[in-house]
PDB file of C-alpha atoms in Angstrom:
ATOM      1  CA  UNK A  64      -0.184  -0.143   0.031  1.00 45.00           C
ATOM      2  CA  UNK A  65       1.408   3.192  -1.087  1.00 51.00           C
ATOM      3  CA  UNK A  66       1.601   6.184   1.049  1.00 45.00           C
ATOM      4  CA  UNK A  67      -0.763   9.195  -0.265  1.00 48.00           C
ATOM      5  CA  UNK A  68      -0.095  12.556   1.097  1.00 46.00           C
ATOM      6  CA  UNK A  69      -3.551  14.593   1.708  1.00 47.00           C
ATOM      7  CA  UNK A  70      -3.524  18.239   0.503  1.00 48.00           C
ATOM      8  CA  UNK A  71      -4.626  20.733   2.556  1.00 45.00           C
ATOM      9  CA  UNK A  72      -7.678  22.798   1.519  1.00 47.00           C
ATOM     10  CA  UNK A  73      -6.859  26.293   0.467  1.00 47.00           C
ATOM     11  CA  UNK A  74      -7.290  28.677   3.349  1.00 46.00           C
ATOM     12  CA  UNK A  75      -6.828  26.202   5.979  1.00 42.00           C
ATOM     13  CA  UNK A  76      -4.038  26.573   8.516  1.00 41.00           C
ATOM     14  CA  UNK A  77      -2.126  23.899   9.876  1.00 39.00           C
ATOM     15  CA  UNK A  78      -1.262  24.485  13.533  1.00 39.00           C
ATOM     16  CA  UNK A  79      -3.115  27.660  13.923  1.00 40.00           C
ATOM     17  CA  UNK A  80      -3.220  28.993  17.562  1.00 45.00           C
ATOM     18  CA  UNK A  81      -5.975  29.815  19.561  1.00 44.00           C
ATOM     19  CA  UNK A  82      -3.709  32.296  21.423  1.00 44.00           C
ATOM     20  CA  UNK A  83      -3.004  34.545  18.148  1.00 47.00           C
ATOM     21  CA  UNK A  84      -6.784  34.700  17.313  1.00 50.00           C
ATOM     22  CA  UNK A  85      -7.575  35.680  20.530  1.00 45.00           C
ATOM     23  CA  UNK A  86      -6.736  39.181  19.787  1.00 49.00           C
ATOM     24  CA  UNK A  87      -9.165  39.375  17.039  1.00 51.00           C
ATOM     25  CA  UNK A  88     -12.192  38.450  19.068  1.00 46.00           C
ATOM     26  CA  UNK A  89     -14.385  41.386  19.939  1.00 46.00           C
ATOM     27  CA  UNK A  90     -14.044  40.976  23.859  1.00 46.00           C
ATOM     28  CA  UNK A  91     -10.246  41.184  23.683  1.00 57.00           C
ATOM     29  CA  UNK A  92      -8.320  43.191  26.196  1.00 87.00           C
ATOM     30  CA  UNK A  93      -5.646  45.161  25.761  1.00 90.00           C
ATOM     31  CA  UNK A  94      -3.061  43.003  27.204  1.00 91.00           C
ATOM     32  CA  UNK A  95      -4.096  40.316  24.731  1.00 93.00           C
ATOM     33  CA  UNK A  96      -3.414  42.666  21.746  1.00 94.00           C
ATOM     34  CA  UNK A  97       0.037  43.738  22.797  1.00 95.00           C
ATOM     35  CA  UNK A  98       0.812  39.908  23.448  1.00 94.00           C
ATOM     36  CA  UNK A  99      -0.487  39.028  20.029  1.00 93.00           C
ATOM     37  CA  UNK A 100       1.468  41.845  18.394  1.00 95.00           C
ATOM     38  CA  UNK A 101       4.735  40.931  20.521  1.00 95.00           C
ATOM     39  CA  UNK A 102       4.408  37.241  19.086  1.00 94.00           C
ATOM     40  CA  UNK A 103       3.834  38.585  15.395  1.00 93.00           C
ATOM     41  CA  UNK A 104       6.848  40.756  15.823  1.00 95.00           C
ATOM     42  CA  UNK A 105       9.221  38.002  17.246  1.00 95.00           C
ATOM     43  CA  UNK A 106       7.797  35.586  14.729  1.00 93.00           C
ATOM     44  CA  UNK A 107       8.848  37.848  11.881  1.00 92.00           C
ATOM     45  CA  UNK A 108      12.608  37.851  13.513  1.00 92.00           C
ATOM     46  CA  UNK A 109      12.594  34.101  13.445  1.00 92.00           C
ATOM     47  CA  UNK A 110      11.642  33.119  16.657  1.00 93.00           C
ATOM     48  CA  UNK A 111       9.393  30.469  18.175  1.00 92.00           C
ATOM     49  CA  UNK A 112       7.082  31.869  20.492  1.00 92.00           C
ATOM     50  CA  UNK A 113       5.523  30.624  23.762  1.00 91.00           C
ATOM     51  CA  UNK A 114       2.750  32.512  25.791  1.00 92.00           C
ATOM     52  CA  UNK A 115       2.582  32.375  29.532  1.00 89.00           C
ATOM     53  CA  UNK A 116       5.602  29.716  29.983  1.00 87.00           C
ATOM     54  CA  UNK A 117       6.940  29.094  33.505  1.00 86.00           C
ATOM     55  CA  UNK A 118      10.377  30.012  33.919  1.00 87.00           C
ATOM     56  CA  UNK A 119      11.109  28.092  36.918  1.00 78.00           C
ATOM     57  CA  UNK A 120       9.877  24.961  38.908  1.00 72.00           C
ATOM     58  CA  UNK A 121       6.031  24.733  39.164  1.00 69.00           C
ATOM     59  CA  UNK A 122       5.459  28.009  37.202  1.00 65.00           C
ATOM     60  CA  UNK A 123       6.267  30.098  40.272  1.00 75.00           C
ATOM     61  CA  UNK A 124       7.638  32.952  37.662  1.00 84.00           C
ATOM     62  CA  UNK A 125       5.842  32.997  34.228  1.00 89.00           C
ATOM     63  CA  UNK A 126       6.664  35.344  31.352  1.00 91.00           C
ATOM     64  CA  UNK A 127       4.053  36.589  29.113  1.00 94.00           C
ATOM     65  CA  UNK A 128       5.845  35.761  25.873  1.00 94.00           C
ATOM     66  CA  UNK A 129       9.063  33.920  25.253  1.00 94.00           C
ATOM     67  CA  UNK A 130      10.698  33.442  22.318  1.00 95.00           C
ATOM     68  CA  UNK A 131      13.478  31.084  20.782  1.00 93.00           C
ATOM     69  CA  UNK A 132      15.507  31.457  17.821  1.00 92.00           C
ATOM     70  CA  UNK A 133      18.002  28.887  15.888  1.00 91.00           C
ATOM     71  CA  UNK A 134      20.807  30.339  17.477  1.00 92.00           C
ATOM     72  CA  UNK A 135      19.169  29.607  20.931  1.00 92.00           C
ATOM     73  CA  UNK A 136      18.717  32.988  21.944  1.00 95.00           C
ATOM     74  CA  UNK A 137      15.957  33.575  24.451  1.00 96.00           C
ATOM     75  CA  UNK A 138      13.980  36.966  24.394  1.00 97.00           C
ATOM     76  CA  UNK A 139      11.327  37.590  26.980  1.00 97.00           C
ATOM     77  CA  UNK A 140       8.727  40.301  26.552  1.00 97.00           C
ATOM     78  CA  UNK A 141       6.644  41.516  29.585  1.00 96.00           C
ATOM     79  CA  UNK A 142       3.445  43.040  28.533  1.00 96.00           C
ATOM     80  CA  UNK A 143       2.386  46.197  30.493  1.00 95.00           C
ATOM     81  CA  UNK A 144      -1.200  47.626  29.725  1.00 92.00           C
ATOM     82  CA  UNK A 145      -1.311  50.456  31.820  1.00 94.00           C
ATOM     83  CA  UNK A 146       1.009  52.465  34.297  1.00 95.00           C
ATOM     84  CA  UNK A 147      -0.341  50.699  37.271  1.00 95.00           C
ATOM     85  CA  UNK A 148       0.439  47.296  35.761  1.00 93.00           C
ATOM     86  CA  UNK A 149       4.235  48.534  35.517  1.00 95.00           C
ATOM     87  CA  UNK A 150       4.077  50.126  38.835  1.00 94.00           C
ATOM     88  CA  UNK A 151       2.701  46.968  40.780  1.00 94.00           C
ATOM     89  CA  UNK A 152       5.070  44.511  38.974  1.00 91.00           C
ATOM     90  CA  UNK A 153       7.950  43.749  41.250  1.00 88.00           C
ATOM     91  CA  UNK A 154       9.344  40.525  39.943  1.00 90.00           C
ATOM     92  CA  UNK A 155      10.373  41.588  36.110  1.00 93.00           C
ATOM     93  CA  UNK A 156      13.904  42.134  37.395  1.00 93.00           C
ATOM     94  CA  UNK A 157      14.175  38.230  38.323  1.00 92.00           C
ATOM     95  CA  UNK A 158      13.355  37.495  34.446  1.00 94.00           C
ATOM     96  CA  UNK A 159      16.587  39.198  33.358  1.00 95.00           C
ATOM     97  CA  UNK A 160      18.300  35.737  34.408  1.00 92.00           C
ATOM     98  CA  UNK A 161      16.374  33.940  32.211  1.00 94.00           C
ATOM     99  CA  UNK A 162      16.920  35.541  28.942  1.00 95.00           C
ATOM    100  CA  UNK A 163      19.401  37.200  26.421  1.00 96.00           C
ATOM    101  CA  UNK A 164      17.263  39.704  25.798  1.00 97.00           C
ATOM    102  CA  UNK A 165      14.225  41.499  27.809  1.00 97.00           C
ATOM    103  CA  UNK A 166      11.634  43.753  26.477  1.00 98.00           C
ATOM    104  CA  UNK A 167       8.662  45.444  27.731  1.00 97.00           C
ATOM    105  CA  UNK A 168       5.568  45.769  25.415  1.00 97.00           C
ATOM    106  CA  UNK A 169       3.275  48.694  25.950  1.00 96.00           C
ATOM    107  CA  UNK A 170       0.955  51.146  24.175  1.00 95.00           C
ATOM    108  CA  UNK A 171       2.067  54.782  23.434  1.00 95.00           C
ATOM    109  CA  UNK A 172      -0.301  56.320  26.118  1.00 94.00           C
ATOM    110  CA  UNK A 173       1.510  53.930  28.792  1.00 95.00           C
ATOM    111  CA  UNK A 174       4.956  54.780  27.485  1.00 96.00           C
ATOM    112  CA  UNK A 175       4.110  58.660  27.703  1.00 96.00           C
ATOM    113  CA  UNK A 176       2.955  58.496  31.399  1.00 96.00           C
ATOM    114  CA  UNK A 177       5.881  56.064  32.339  1.00 96.00           C
ATOM    115  CA  UNK A 178       8.885  57.718  30.314  1.00 95.00           C
ATOM    116  CA  UNK A 179      10.507  59.379  33.483  1.00 94.00           C
ATOM    117  CA  UNK A 180      10.161  56.370  35.666  1.00 95.00           C
ATOM    118  CA  UNK A 181      11.280  54.126  33.062  1.00 95.00           C
ATOM    119  CA  UNK A 182      14.487  56.098  32.538  1.00 93.00           C
ATOM    120  CA  UNK A 183      15.263  55.554  36.121  1.00 94.00           C
ATOM    121  CA  UNK A 184      14.211  51.853  36.383  1.00 95.00           C
ATOM    122  CA  UNK A 185      15.675  50.610  33.386  1.00 94.00           C
ATOM    123  CA  UNK A 186      19.202  52.367  33.593  1.00 93.00           C
ATOM    124  CA  UNK A 187      21.809  49.705  33.828  1.00 92.00           C
ATOM    125  CA  UNK A 188      19.456  46.535  33.462  1.00 95.00           C
ATOM    126  CA  UNK A 189      19.720  46.384  29.620  1.00 95.00           C
ATOM    127  CA  UNK A 190      16.063  46.037  29.292  1.00 97.00           C
ATOM    128  CA  UNK A 191      14.300  47.616  26.037  1.00 97.00           C
ATOM    129  CA  UNK A 192      10.972  48.977  25.292  1.00 97.00           C
ATOM    130  CA  UNK A 193       8.558  48.272  22.492  1.00 97.00           C
ATOM    131  CA  UNK A 194       5.554  50.399  21.565  1.00 97.00           C
ATOM    132  CA  UNK A 195       2.679  49.428  19.465  1.00 96.00           C
ATOM    133  CA  UNK A 196       2.189  51.986  16.850  1.00 94.00           C
ATOM    134  CA  UNK A 197      -1.408  52.915  16.342  1.00 92.00           C
ATOM    135  CA  UNK A 198      -1.256  53.808  12.899  1.00 93.00           C
ATOM    136  CA  UNK A 199       0.692  50.609  11.500  1.00 93.00           C
ATOM    137  CA  UNK A 200      -0.460  47.924  14.002  1.00 91.00           C
ATOM    138  CA  UNK A 201       2.999  46.809  14.257  1.00 94.00           C
ATOM    139  CA  UNK A 202       5.299  46.920  17.267  1.00 95.00           C
ATOM    140  CA  UNK A 203       8.287  49.578  17.002  1.00 96.00           C
ATOM    141  CA  UNK A 204      11.652  49.216  19.147  1.00 97.00           C
ATOM    142  CA  UNK A 205      11.832  52.421  21.397  1.00 96.00           C
ATOM    143  CA  UNK A 206      14.905  51.216  23.369  1.00 96.00           C
ATOM    144  CA  UNK A 207      16.916  48.417  22.127  1.00 97.00           C
ATOM    145  CA  UNK A 208      17.494  45.601  24.659  1.00 97.00           C
ATOM    146  CA  UNK A 209      21.066  44.655  25.512  1.00 96.00           C
ATOM    147  CA  UNK A 210      22.457  41.310  24.935  1.00 96.00           C
ATOM    148  CA  UNK A 211      23.440  39.420  27.934  1.00 94.00           C
ATOM    149  CA  UNK A 212      25.126  36.109  28.684  1.00 94.00           C
ATOM    150  CA  UNK A 213      22.729  33.184  29.981  1.00 93.00           C
ATOM    151  CA  UNK A 214      24.278  30.351  31.910  1.00 91.00           C
ATOM    152  CA  UNK A 215      23.986  26.861  30.046  1.00 91.00           C
ATOM    153  CA  UNK A 216      22.203  25.187  32.896  1.00 91.00           C
ATOM    154  CA  UNK A 217      19.190  27.732  32.760  1.00 90.00           C
ATOM    155  CA  UNK A 218      19.110  28.046  29.001  1.00 91.00           C
ATOM    156  CA  UNK A 219      18.826  24.269  28.689  1.00 89.00           C
ATOM    157  CA  UNK A 220      16.279  24.015  31.127  1.00 88.00           C
ATOM    158  CA  UNK A 221      14.168  26.747  29.320  1.00 88.00           C
ATOM    159  CA  UNK A 222      14.845  24.931  25.951  1.00 88.00           C
ATOM    160  CA  UNK A 223      13.544  21.540  27.588  1.00 86.00           C
ATOM    161  CA  UNK A 224      10.473  23.407  28.881  1.00 84.00           C
ATOM    162  CA  UNK A 225       9.669  25.029  25.455  1.00 86.00           C
ATOM    163  CA  UNK A 226      10.002  21.631  23.757  1.00 83.00           C
ATOM    164  CA  UNK A 227       7.399  20.008  26.007  1.00 80.00           C
ATOM    165  CA  UNK A 228       5.022  22.920  25.405  1.00 78.00           C
ATOM    166  CA  UNK A 229       5.478  23.406  21.896  1.00 75.00           C
ATOM    167  CA  UNK A 230       5.458  26.963  20.480  1.00 70.00           C
ATOM    168  CA  UNK A 231       4.151  29.277  17.925  1.00 73.00           C
ATOM    169  CA  UNK A 232       6.198  29.371  14.992  1.00 69.00           C
ATOM    170  CA  UNK A 233       6.310  31.243  11.754  1.00 63.00           C
ATOM    171  CA  UNK A 234       5.750  27.914   9.827  1.00 60.00           C
ATOM    172  CA  UNK A 235       1.978  28.020  10.979  1.00 61.00           C
ATOM    173  CA  UNK A 236       1.313  31.657  11.206  1.00 66.00           C
ATOM    174  CA  UNK A 237       1.898  34.798   9.392  1.00 68.00           C
ATOM    175  CA  UNK A 238       2.511  38.088  10.584  1.00 74.00           C
ATOM    176  CA  UNK A 239      -0.493  40.343  11.524  1.00 79.00           C
ATOM    177  CA  UNK A 240      -1.489  43.724  12.311  1.00 85.00           C
ATOM    178  CA  UNK A 241      -3.046  44.620  15.624  1.00 86.00           C
ATOM    179  CA  UNK A 242      -5.036  47.734  16.609  1.00 87.00           C
ATOM    180  CA  UNK A 243      -5.993  48.981  19.938  1.00 85.00           C
ATOM    181  CA  UNK A 244      -9.773  49.777  20.294  1.00 79.00           C
TER     182      UNK A 244
END
């Protein structure tokens, strides 16, 4: 018996993820839209993306979005939907030990309100900032994140977690525009 390869129907997406479609729903929150735009941005850069991935045992620390590229570089994106969200988050500095690059993802209004505080808080951390452009629907880098070294034990622990979890890759999803309502 010969193996017959089935053809996909036009318009069907293999491996489509509910996580990305979440931002298209009418009851979508600002945080979901920012998360989806972060995934879209890093997919374009060749990263496989993981949402809400635990960084340590039992998920004590969870990153909003974690990306891995073929050079084994890990990027973490932490979504901040409001100034209050940023001000109440005290654990983001702990995430720096789990990635090569770290970014905050926010909307322009949040960035404007936090600019003075961000200058002080981000000094010396190497963290970067991205903003969702309301006109284009794409993320733009406001402050580029510095590349830091990551110890091998932590890197392989995270890669193992990602392998078990499965991610969103460029092969299964296209870059999309995301607009805040």
